[in-house]
XYZ file of C-alpha atoms in Angstrom:
741
model
C -15.155 15.021 -35.168
C -14.576 12.744 -31.864
C -10.972 11.761 -31.652
C -11.006 7.756 -31.850
C -9.297 7.528 -28.438
C -9.779 9.525 -24.714
C -7.616 9.006 -22.111
C -8.854 10.050 -18.506
C -6.223 10.254 -15.501
C -7.625 10.191 -12.093
C -4.874 11.223 -9.346
C -6.866 10.370 -6.126
C -5.215 10.912 -2.405
C -4.305 7.092 -2.275
C -4.937 5.665 -5.746
C -4.147 6.433 -9.499
C -6.919 5.339 -12.213
C -6.564 5.616 -15.519
C -9.395 4.647 -18.378
C -9.204 4.512 -22.434
C -12.023 5.107 -24.172
C -13.409 5.128 -27.822
C -15.130 6.649 -29.978
C -18.541 5.760 -28.604
C -17.527 5.543 -24.797
C -16.511 2.065 -24.367
C -13.817 1.279 -21.721
C -11.017 -0.143 -23.891
C -8.313 -0.476 -21.029
C -8.724 0.522 -16.994
C -6.117 0.446 -14.032
C -6.341 1.084 -10.419
C -3.701 1.593 -8.410
C -2.419 2.277 -5.094
C 0.826 5.162 -5.948
C 2.317 5.301 -2.014
C 2.364 9.147 -2.112
C 4.472 8.817 -5.606
C 2.313 10.529 -7.674
C 4.126 11.360 -10.639
C 5.877 8.153 -10.846
C 2.756 6.156 -10.564
C 1.007 7.950 -13.483
C 3.918 7.641 -15.421
C 4.382 3.881 -15.254
C 0.775 3.771 -15.487
C 1.101 5.781 -18.736
C 4.065 3.232 -19.924
C 2.134 0.117 -19.874
C -0.552 2.180 -22.256
C 2.503 3.476 -24.491
C 3.143 -0.153 -24.921
C -0.056 -1.270 -26.303
C -0.719 1.980 -28.036
C 2.683 3.101 -29.201
C 1.518 5.389 -32.258
C -1.937 6.457 -31.255
C -3.171 9.634 -30.375
C -5.699 10.645 -27.445
C -7.387 13.299 -25.863
C -6.546 13.778 -22.568
C -8.004 15.054 -19.219
C -6.901 14.802 -15.621
C -9.030 14.723 -12.796
C -9.274 13.694 -8.881
C -8.146 14.930 -5.111
C -4.305 15.373 -5.779
C -4.525 15.809 -9.661
C -5.263 19.772 -9.807
C -1.534 20.495 -9.247
C -0.619 18.191 -11.535
C -2.708 19.444 -14.409
C -1.570 22.376 -14.076
C 1.719 21.714 -14.072
C 2.331 19.285 -16.857
C 0.126 21.751 -19.153
C -2.822 19.351 -19.369
C -6.492 20.080 -18.975
C -8.609 19.243 -15.718
C -12.059 18.687 -14.637
C -13.553 18.419 -11.030
C -14.256 15.136 -9.868
C -17.648 15.194 -8.762
C -18.632 16.765 -12.814
C -16.409 13.727 -13.689
C -18.710 11.559 -11.787
C -21.871 12.790 -13.041
C -20.746 12.448 -16.628
C -19.888 8.843 -15.914
C -23.016 8.145 -14.378
C -24.960 9.760 -17.411
C -23.201 7.812 -20.094
C -23.935 4.245 -17.604
C -26.490 4.497 -15.456
C -28.958 6.908 -16.880
C -31.894 5.966 -14.642
C -29.876 6.415 -11.205
C -31.618 8.429 -8.442
C -28.531 8.792 -6.309
C -24.817 8.338 -6.312
C -22.139 7.368 -3.490
C -18.783 7.329 -4.179
C -16.172 6.548 -1.695
C -12.229 7.331 -2.260
C -9.069 7.616 -0.042
C -9.687 10.543 1.717
C -12.903 11.727 -0.349
C -16.592 11.154 -0.108
C -19.381 12.605 -2.333
C -22.961 12.069 -2.859
C -24.712 13.369 -6.182
C -28.415 13.254 -5.513
C -30.301 13.100 -9.307
C -33.682 12.709 -8.866
C -35.574 16.018 -7.389
C -32.926 18.552 -8.565
C -29.186 17.816 -9.168
C -27.341 18.649 -6.045
C -23.553 17.425 -5.506
C -21.720 16.826 -1.974
C -18.502 16.449 -1.163
C -16.260 16.105 2.200
C -14.560 19.630 3.159
C -11.384 19.646 5.315
C -12.439 16.047 7.054
C -11.862 12.566 5.588
C -13.681 10.337 8.147
C -15.672 7.797 6.706
C -13.195 7.387 3.620
C -11.090 4.717 2.383
C -8.161 6.212 4.121
C -10.444 5.920 7.346
C -10.921 2.367 7.085
C -7.259 1.704 6.433
C -6.479 3.470 9.833
C -8.581 1.425 11.275
C -7.512 -1.634 9.583
C -3.959 -0.705 11.215
C -5.169 -0.213 14.439
C -6.414 -3.577 14.402
C -3.134 -4.696 12.907
C -4.795 -6.394 9.907
C -5.075 -5.391 6.216
C -8.083 -4.021 4.935
C -8.949 -7.411 2.733
C -8.633 -8.846 6.641
C -10.783 -6.022 8.018
C -13.597 -6.909 5.393
C -13.339 -10.688 6.099
C -13.473 -10.473 10.124
C -16.463 -8.466 9.416
C -18.753 -10.823 7.735
C -18.905 -12.806 10.803
C -20.384 -10.211 13.312
C -22.367 -11.221 15.716
C -23.552 -7.319 17.220
C -22.473 -3.643 16.111
C -21.174 -0.860 18.492
C -21.589 2.641 18.195
C -18.374 3.720 16.508
C -17.600 7.861 15.942
C -16.621 8.236 12.257
C -15.885 11.970 11.615
C -12.561 11.141 11.968
C -10.095 8.278 12.901
C -9.014 9.525 15.985
C -12.089 9.963 17.504
C -13.048 6.377 16.353
C -9.482 5.137 17.892
C -11.250 6.108 21.564
C -14.241 4.213 20.910
C -12.499 1.325 19.405
C -9.931 0.505 21.747
C -11.545 0.651 24.945
C -13.376 -2.349 22.959
C -10.879 -4.183 22.329
C -9.307 -3.725 25.885
C -12.393 -5.237 27.437
C -12.643 -8.230 24.804
C -14.707 -7.463 22.362
C -14.585 -10.139 19.576
C -12.814 -8.258 16.245
C -15.194 -9.630 14.202
C -17.638 -7.155 15.696
C -15.341 -4.464 15.505
C -14.591 -4.936 12.218
C -18.352 -4.552 11.308
C -18.975 -1.180 13.483
C -16.123 -0.176 11.893
C -17.773 -0.211 8.416
C -21.467 1.068 9.830
C -18.831 3.853 11.449
C -18.426 5.066 7.851
C -22.335 4.377 6.571
C -23.157 6.550 9.687
C -20.833 9.429 8.351
C -21.948 9.113 4.720
C -25.692 9.396 5.491
C -25.788 11.892 8.453
C -22.504 13.993 7.242
C -23.109 14.056 3.529
C -26.716 13.669 2.893
C -27.262 15.944 5.957
C -31.178 16.529 5.431
C -31.812 14.502 2.137
C -33.124 10.697 2.132
C -31.013 8.837 0.219
C -33.655 6.753 -1.874
C -34.737 5.025 -5.172
C -31.755 3.702 -7.155
C -28.642 4.142 -5.909
C -25.470 3.635 -7.709
C -22.480 2.692 -5.263
C -18.865 3.886 -6.712
C -15.022 3.781 -5.996
C -12.494 0.978 -4.511
C -13.780 0.859 -0.665
C -17.313 0.162 -2.059
C -16.152 -2.189 -4.905
C -13.681 -4.144 -2.444
C -15.036 -4.310 0.774
C -17.982 -6.677 0.770
C -18.732 -5.902 4.535
C -19.042 -2.208 3.822
C -21.599 -2.829 0.712
C -23.437 -4.883 3.407
C -23.873 -2.378 5.643
C -24.929 0.467 3.023
C -27.221 -2.021 1.753
C -28.922 -2.646 5.117
C -28.735 1.045 6.605
C -30.976 2.502 3.632
C -33.506 -0.522 3.104
C -32.266 -1.601 -0.321
C -33.207 -4.650 -2.524
C -30.879 -5.779 -5.274
C -32.462 -4.080 -7.578
C -32.025 -0.374 -6.295
C -28.875 -1.135 -5.203
C -26.145 -1.012 -7.932
C -22.789 -2.037 -7.668
C -21.128 -1.410 -11.182
C -18.042 -3.602 -12.413
C -16.397 0.016 -13.352
C -16.781 1.025 -9.780
C -13.233 1.378 -8.859
C -12.297 3.475 -12.253
C -15.757 5.099 -12.691
C -14.523 8.748 -11.915
C -11.396 7.978 -14.832
C -14.134 6.549 -17.274
C -16.036 10.372 -16.454
C -12.659 11.782 -16.777
C -12.527 10.514 -20.554
C -15.861 11.225 -21.348
C -15.051 15.048 -20.521
C -11.464 14.451 -22.351
C -13.374 13.535 -25.364
C -14.674 17.059 -26.286
C -11.021 18.307 -26.466
C -9.957 19.434 -29.739
C -6.072 18.643 -28.884
C -4.571 15.395 -29.284
C -1.237 13.946 -28.051
C 0.420 10.798 -28.741
C 1.575 8.876 -25.398
C 5.193 10.090 -25.475
C 4.230 13.659 -25.470
C 2.004 13.028 -22.097
C 4.304 10.895 -20.338
C 7.060 13.922 -21.124
C 4.822 16.746 -19.885
C 3.820 14.888 -16.510
C 8.021 13.756 -16.434
C 9.044 17.255 -16.705
C 5.976 18.853 -14.517
C 7.626 21.147 -11.860
C 7.138 20.684 -8.101
C 5.627 23.940 -6.027
C 8.077 25.970 -4.310
C 5.441 26.810 -1.883
C 7.001 24.112 0.880
C 7.934 25.715 4.410
C 10.954 24.642 6.572
C 12.382 25.011 9.851
C 15.660 24.401 11.662
C 17.220 21.291 11.799
C 17.309 19.423 14.980
C 20.836 18.265 15.069
C 23.808 20.320 12.618
C 26.428 17.465 14.182
C 26.617 14.162 15.100
C 28.704 15.904 18.345
C 25.433 17.768 19.201
C 23.663 14.512 19.061
C 25.853 12.706 21.605
C 26.286 15.397 23.998
C 22.497 15.170 23.817
C 22.417 11.575 24.324
C 25.083 11.546 26.936
C 22.750 14.136 29.064
C 20.132 12.182 28.811
C 22.162 8.878 29.982
C 22.589 10.177 33.186
C 18.784 9.596 34.509
C 18.985 6.052 34.354
C 18.046 2.937 36.800
C 20.407 0.463 38.005
C 19.941 -3.548 36.907
C 19.600 -6.774 38.651
C 20.015 -10.459 37.045
C 16.659 -11.969 37.818
C 18.201 -15.040 37.368
C 21.080 -14.505 40.117
C 18.950 -11.824 42.399
C 17.556 -13.160 45.396
C 14.975 -11.191 47.715
C 11.496 -9.596 46.860
C 10.038 -7.687 43.527
C 7.317 -5.630 42.940
C 5.627 -5.785 39.721
C 3.975 -2.916 37.641
C 1.729 -2.933 34.572
C 0.433 -0.317 32.231
C -2.261 -1.858 30.072
C -2.058 1.504 28.258
C -4.350 2.468 24.690
C -1.905 0.987 22.546
C 0.929 -0.541 24.294
C 1.622 -3.122 26.952
C 4.249 -2.356 29.389
C 6.143 -4.321 32.652
C 8.657 -3.613 35.094
C 10.085 -5.687 38.125
C 12.088 -4.263 40.048
C 13.963 -5.088 43.257
C 13.948 -3.406 46.688
C 16.247 -1.100 46.125
C 14.648 0.468 42.725
C 16.538 -1.732 40.269
C 15.030 -3.680 37.254
C 14.549 -6.731 37.070
C 12.822 -7.336 34.017
C 10.715 -4.909 31.836
C 9.066 -5.120 28.685
C 7.307 -2.790 26.084
C 5.360 -3.713 23.003
C 2.014 -3.215 20.993
C -0.857 -4.799 22.209
C -2.361 -5.487 19.242
C -5.716 -4.945 20.806
C -5.036 -7.827 23.130
C -3.626 -6.418 26.188
C -4.976 -9.827 28.796
C -2.721 -12.121 26.585
C 0.044 -10.412 26.324
C 0.423 -9.868 29.632
C -0.556 -12.881 30.261
C 2.820 -14.193 28.344
C 4.871 -11.994 29.777
C 3.898 -12.907 33.619
C 4.325 -16.051 32.774
C 7.854 -15.345 31.482
C 8.637 -13.536 34.578
C 8.302 -17.013 36.183
C 9.827 -19.306 33.992
C 13.495 -16.765 33.849
C 13.388 -15.441 37.439
C 15.652 -17.536 40.259
C 13.272 -19.325 42.821
C 14.545 -17.614 45.679
C 12.791 -14.152 44.037
C 9.421 -13.278 46.096
C 6.887 -10.777 44.156
C 5.649 -9.180 47.645
C 3.144 -6.946 45.359
C 1.550 -5.933 42.213
C -0.080 -3.057 40.771
C -1.473 -2.171 37.576
C -2.531 1.301 36.012
C -4.016 2.017 32.080
C -7.048 1.524 30.568
C -7.151 -2.117 30.950
C -6.863 -2.013 34.423
C -9.889 -3.279 35.783
C -9.561 -6.196 33.030
C -6.072 -7.060 33.871
C -6.419 -6.866 38.040
C -9.747 -9.360 37.671
C -8.276 -11.679 35.183
C -4.256 -12.179 37.047
C -5.754 -11.261 40.123
C -2.823 -8.182 40.232
C -2.847 -6.966 44.172
C -3.589 -3.033 43.650
C -5.285 -0.870 40.847
C -4.289 3.216 40.572
C -5.175 6.219 38.677
C -2.590 6.418 35.917
C -1.621 10.052 37.075
C -1.372 8.805 40.255
C 1.651 6.200 39.118
C 3.169 8.676 36.580
C 3.859 11.186 39.388
C 5.582 8.109 41.800
C 7.454 7.515 38.866
C 9.050 11.382 37.938
C 8.987 12.311 41.509
C 11.755 9.454 42.055
C 14.121 10.881 39.294
C 13.191 14.587 40.108
C 11.823 14.780 43.471
C 11.699 19.070 42.771
C 9.654 18.008 39.440
C 7.170 20.864 39.190
C 5.746 20.019 35.578
C 5.427 16.468 34.020
C 4.091 15.797 30.697
C 3.202 12.185 29.556
C 2.700 11.473 25.511
C 1.352 8.109 25.008
C -0.178 5.676 22.238
C -3.845 8.050 22.395
C -3.466 10.817 25.248
C -1.480 13.679 26.330
C -1.237 13.860 30.387
C 0.318 16.938 31.587
C 0.800 17.786 35.592
C 1.338 20.935 37.393
C 3.304 20.239 40.673
C 2.435 22.267 43.983
C 4.014 21.106 47.475
C 4.704 17.849 46.141
C 1.673 16.958 45.332
C -0.156 17.047 41.978
C -1.781 20.746 41.708
C -3.683 20.744 38.054
C -3.912 18.021 35.248
C -4.285 18.945 31.572
C -5.158 16.184 29.547
C -6.033 16.053 25.627
C -9.479 16.064 25.310
C -11.734 14.483 22.018
C -8.902 14.447 19.643
C -5.479 12.415 19.940
C -3.248 14.147 17.493
C -0.023 14.695 18.364
C 0.314 11.047 19.965
C 2.330 8.267 19.635
C -0.106 6.738 17.147
C -0.072 9.390 15.391
C 3.282 9.234 14.244
C 3.346 5.689 13.984
C 0.248 5.957 11.131
C 2.442 8.312 9.238
C 5.599 5.668 9.626
C 3.845 2.693 8.468
C 1.959 4.538 5.651
C 4.989 5.577 4.364
C 6.059 2.101 4.821
C 8.582 2.750 8.030
C 9.082 1.002 11.132
C 8.163 3.448 14.042
C 11.668 3.116 15.385
C 13.328 3.372 11.705
C 11.040 6.396 10.860
C 11.984 8.434 14.288
C 15.411 8.004 13.317
C 15.113 9.519 9.733
C 14.472 13.266 11.153
C 17.218 13.703 13.316
C 20.004 15.159 11.136
C 17.287 16.327 8.460
C 18.261 19.845 6.848
C 14.947 20.775 6.357
C 12.084 19.921 8.449
C 8.860 20.612 7.254
C 6.716 23.142 9.221
C 3.281 20.633 9.084
C 2.157 23.164 12.132
C -0.405 21.062 14.385
C -3.148 19.962 13.063
C -5.673 16.559 13.211
C -4.181 13.305 12.083
C -6.594 13.509 8.951
C -5.786 17.145 7.897
C -1.803 16.074 8.341
C -2.475 13.419 5.873
C -3.134 15.946 3.234
C -0.212 18.041 4.305
C 2.399 15.570 4.093
C 0.996 14.300 0.729
C 1.524 17.798 -0.376
C 4.884 17.863 1.169
C 6.108 14.729 -0.992
C 4.663 16.358 -4.026
C 6.225 19.629 -3.145
C 9.770 18.054 -3.181
C 10.425 17.161 0.804
C 12.341 14.051 1.514
C 11.169 11.269 4.246
C 13.891 12.815 6.698
C 12.009 16.475 6.201
C 8.899 14.782 7.108
C 9.915 13.065 9.889
C 11.715 15.316 11.537
C 8.762 18.257 10.652
C 5.774 15.553 12.402
C 7.903 15.176 15.476
C 7.847 19.196 15.730
C 4.318 18.847 15.327
C 3.724 16.407 17.790
C 5.137 19.313 20.198
C 3.306 22.286 18.969
C 0.160 20.164 19.597
C 0.807 19.473 23.568
C 2.428 22.517 24.306
C -0.210 24.992 22.062
C -3.852 23.070 22.001
C -3.140 20.416 24.892
C -0.940 22.981 27.615
C -2.343 26.043 25.961
C 0.809 27.709 27.659
C 1.451 31.277 26.637
C 5.471 31.208 27.309
C 7.711 28.354 28.427
C 7.874 29.882 31.803
C 4.008 28.270 32.376
C 5.913 24.794 32.130
C 8.014 25.359 35.180
C 11.770 24.699 35.775
C 11.688 21.250 36.280
C 10.404 19.187 34.101
C 10.078 15.283 33.359
C 9.149 13.834 30.167
C 7.605 10.551 30.013
C 5.879 8.261 27.678
C 6.922 5.728 24.663
C 6.386 8.827 22.416
C 9.237 10.532 23.997
C 11.926 7.687 23.462
C 11.737 9.137 19.935
C 15.016 11.505 19.831
C 13.691 13.539 17.186
C 10.560 14.514 19.515
C 12.478 15.295 22.874
C 14.919 17.527 20.914
C 11.892 19.273 19.088
C 10.390 20.000 22.795
C 13.702 21.364 24.232
C 14.378 23.552 20.940
C 10.913 24.908 21.343
C 10.888 25.485 24.785
C 14.523 26.674 24.976
C 15.743 24.861 27.963
C 16.944 20.706 28.667
C 14.201 18.788 30.446
C 14.807 15.671 31.734
C 13.813 12.444 30.411
C 14.642 9.023 32.300
C 16.099 6.400 29.928
C 12.702 4.074 30.824
C 10.676 7.078 29.640
C 8.126 4.723 27.836
C 7.906 2.630 31.248
C 7.391 5.335 33.862
C 3.828 3.955 34.680
C 4.595 0.827 34.867
C 7.378 1.901 37.298
C 5.200 4.108 39.398
C 3.061 0.791 39.447
C 5.592 -1.085 41.002
C 6.733 1.786 43.370
C 2.921 1.941 44.564
C 2.930 -1.906 44.780
C 5.828 -1.816 47.090
C 4.877 1.069 49.344
C 1.708 -1.087 50.163
C 3.337 -4.509 50.228
C 2.556 -5.933 53.809
C 3.299 -9.547 55.416
C 0.588 -11.429 53.304
C 1.688 -13.009 50.352
C 0.742 -11.318 47.084
C -2.876 -12.600 45.332
C -0.943 -12.206 41.769
C -1.621 -15.116 39.722
C 0.859 -18.153 40.153
C 3.083 -19.877 37.270
C 0.860 -23.258 38.000
C -2.405 -21.425 37.475
C -0.680 -19.460 34.592
C -0.111 -22.549 32.775
C -4.085 -23.418 32.381
C -5.184 -20.052 32.097
C -7.874 -19.684 29.897
C -10.746 -16.798 29.697
C -14.145 -16.870 27.474
C -15.883 -14.112 26.318
C -19.692 -13.499 25.170
C -22.247 -10.626 24.812
C -25.384 -10.545 26.720
C -28.105 -7.807 27.281
C -28.290 -6.191 31.095
C -31.767 -6.509 31.818
C -31.381 -4.372 35.449
C -33.412 -1.352 33.820
C -34.425 0.056 30.239
C -30.897 0.796 28.853
C -30.751 -2.738 28.444
C -26.446 -1.758 28.286
C -24.421 -4.101 25.589
C -22.294 -6.372 28.106
C -19.225 -8.126 27.065
C -18.395 -10.690 29.716
C -15.088 -12.345 30.097
C -15.122 -14.873 32.555
C -12.022 -16.722 34.053
C -12.751 -19.838 35.662
C -12.955 -20.389 39.455
C -16.163 -17.727 39.781
C -13.942 -14.766 38.421
C -15.224 -12.821 36.234
C -14.854 -9.100 33.666
C -17.843 -7.190 32.819
C -17.434 -4.015 30.582
C -20.107 -1.938 28.641
C -22.189 -1.485 31.607
C -23.063 1.956 32.270
C -24.052 1.429 35.924
C -22.772 -0.686 39.091
C -26.164 -3.052 38.153
C -24.094 -4.399 34.513
C -21.378 -5.413 37.133
C -23.370 -7.777 39.359
C -23.779 -5.341 41.976
C -26.231 -7.214 44.816
C -29.232 -5.869 46.010
C -30.333 -4.360 42.529
C -33.624 -4.297 43.023
C -33.691 -2.746 46.363
C -32.858 0.561 45.504
C -35.813 2.554 43.624
C -35.166 3.739 39.973
C -36.181 7.600 40.371
C -35.765 7.397 36.110
C -38.004 4.980 35.495
C -40.459 6.541 38.367
C -40.153 9.756 36.706
C -40.395 8.375 32.448
C -43.651 6.359 34.145
C -45.346 9.107 35.939
C -45.194 11.477 32.975
C -46.597 8.684 30.717
C -49.193 8.191 32.920
C -50.208 12.313 32.662
C -50.372 11.897 29.264
C -52.777 7.775 29.094
C -55.013 8.860 31.760
C -55.931 12.917 31.376
C -57.395 12.743 27.607
C -60.175 14.843 26.003
C -63.178 12.475 25.050
C -64.521 14.881 22.615
C -61.440 16.541 20.738
C -60.957 18.654 17.983
C -57.682 16.810 16.427
C -54.611 15.275 17.678
C -51.056 17.420 18.236
C -47.626 15.013 18.469
C -45.885 15.967 21.806
C -41.822 14.636 20.889
C -41.316 12.745 23.876
C -37.542 14.660 23.880
C -35.346 18.032 24.569
C -37.390 20.292 26.626
C -40.593 18.510 26.322
C -39.861 15.441 28.241
C -38.712 17.681 31.100
C -41.933 19.963 30.879
C -44.589 17.564 28.820
C -46.924 17.960 31.849
C -47.312 21.618 31.098
C -47.812 21.188 27.397
C -50.249 17.804 27.868
C -52.228 20.135 29.950
C -52.183 23.349 27.882
C -53.558 21.757 24.436
C -56.165 18.984 26.496
C -57.502 22.304 27.529
C -57.975 23.979 24.321
C -59.619 20.973 23.474
C -56.932 18.713 21.569
C -56.017 15.261 22.661
C -52.248 14.424 22.437
C -49.800 12.233 21.404
C -46.042 11.561 22.473
C -43.231 9.903 20.382
C -41.823 6.581 21.991
C -39.090 5.947 23.811
C -35.258 7.226 22.892
C -33.465 4.522 21.350
C -30.363 4.072 19.069
C -32.879 2.862 16.230
C -35.095 5.732 17.042
C -31.888 8.223 16.431
C -31.431 5.822 12.871
C -35.212 6.382 11.918
C -34.150 10.611 11.638
C -30.855 10.489 10.702
C -31.220 10.886 6.914
C -33.324 14.562 7.907
C -30.301 15.980 9.848
C -28.808 19.043 8.210
C -25.579 19.916 10.080
C -22.949 17.230 11.601
C -22.026 19.752 14.510
C -25.535 19.476 15.861
C -25.278 18.084 19.392
C -26.402 14.416 19.384
C -30.012 15.006 21.899
C -30.880 17.442 18.908
C -30.419 14.705 16.444
C -32.192 12.244 18.405
C -34.849 14.183 18.491
C -35.324 14.197 14.390
C -36.086 10.634 15.125
C -38.752 11.547 17.577
C -40.594 13.863 14.951
C -40.171 10.682 12.448
C -42.131 8.603 14.788
C -44.705 11.246 15.587
C -44.767 11.379 11.729
C -45.526 7.651 11.434
C -48.074 8.010 14.177
C -50.287 9.871 11.742
C -51.049 12.746 14.169
C -52.654 15.826 12.550
C -50.113 18.368 13.603
C -47.015 18.725 15.842
C -45.678 20.918 18.040
């Protein structure tokens, strides 16, 4: 005889869900709550709420979820795999469903029920899940709910990578820096999640029929629902969002628990959870500092590399402004003729670099002595072109040049520079007083400033406070050097294994350094980096990161006190070198008072690429255009005087097919206008027409063409041109050819 009550506990990567069912499988109670990495405490709190309502009842119990296996084993409570739990719940509640899509905190699942049961789940990457959405909301400086609200007012969608949060940041940050509407970016983030689910999980199977959408993100985020329904082409009858969606897997877990023979009082279950022992598999390293005295000596040594300061209110003479519009931060430095700092600023740009910098320049004008003349200005960084156009800055320079000029100011014999910024790592080898080689992080920005900032915010700490926590940690956790998304799981596991926040902070600082040395620089030994090493970038203002770098290298390095401002300082030095007799073109205080700009979207008609442009107008005929892939979209003159050879080639290939077809033919062959077939089309056309066949080619490549074949792509690691070819095959099938070659 089945027990009267069954309890399902779903311990996910970010949330805990509990469900109580009766003997007929009806849900009597449910709760959905974020655990903020305090798994045992959250589970215990939820069980105590249940205990108040069911003090004397017995429950059969089971645990599921990506973070539930360890807890189940240590507490000696039955465990069921979450995909199987979801399958049981679907069979109970929605037996006529054809497919199920469930998105959790760090996992995504698809269950195909029609045409053979097949279950798929993300493996090592949490791209396109709730954690991904949280990261993107953090990047925009909003909550997940606010991100959802923004998405509902979007006008256009941008292509954004969703395989991992790092790639997505690399797509989103330039959009923000170039003035894209936040509403459009928000909707694009949700579309990226849909694309990742369809191409990354479905991988060759069509998602069709009655589709059940489960999990917290798909229940609470209206913009995400809208993107899924639109992309899959579902109507209300075939897109099902059940009211119990957030706790659906916990419900399936309770269904599974109902088959158990042994039942427990809720107090016994609480005791089992409370006394569950943590794993002792945690690996730790050496403390960064063993004493306060050791830390004080470290601070005194680095204080030697500091600049002098001058009072902006009393100084008289020439000054030079340097601006670094970075990926996530804004830096400004105003220096005197002899290199002293009159004004400096460093802060997050919150996706609005132009507004931030305009405000700071306005503040400089309001505070400075009327006898100060800004003789020159220069800007570098991601937002260089936008800032130069908007504020009439005199010079724009490459980041490497700016950073080298700044480093050489502090150490004329510098032979290696490493700069760790918000989203990039730059390393320069210097020979004969010039840059000899450059190393950059490529597609991944794990180990950058935003990497540790993401974890600080996830754990509820300000970045500065979080950095200080690890300085005297006795057992820094060895987290290795991995991608941000993977590291999320490592951090959570370390917490479950008893690591303190201090240990994790120190461990993350070490991870940043290991990533830079062994993945970006790919050094075999410290000697590869040289003897006179200058470190810069805001990340090195973190004493824990700097100490980790010195300990890993086994030598001391030079960190200027303005480490985070080095790009801006290098720009100021460049502006000083280039200053002539003429006055600076920098926007005046009077113009700044009335400074406004408008942003609008448009499609370039210069060629068939039809680039989506962001046009920012500043008044008086000044404007900045981004999104263009060539100079035409930027408003280049004489755009029609140069022949378009790509267009000529394309038209010539199509004319071959159009004008040389047999009058009588034995069949029609489809040829995809992609990959090698595009280059070799005249050959294949001649071959088949000589054999007596009519040839038909697919339409021109486009984003829509990619989406047409997205559901048929069997592997996420295939290159984009190969993925695009799937769309061409679908296009030929729609044209009704006899066969496709």
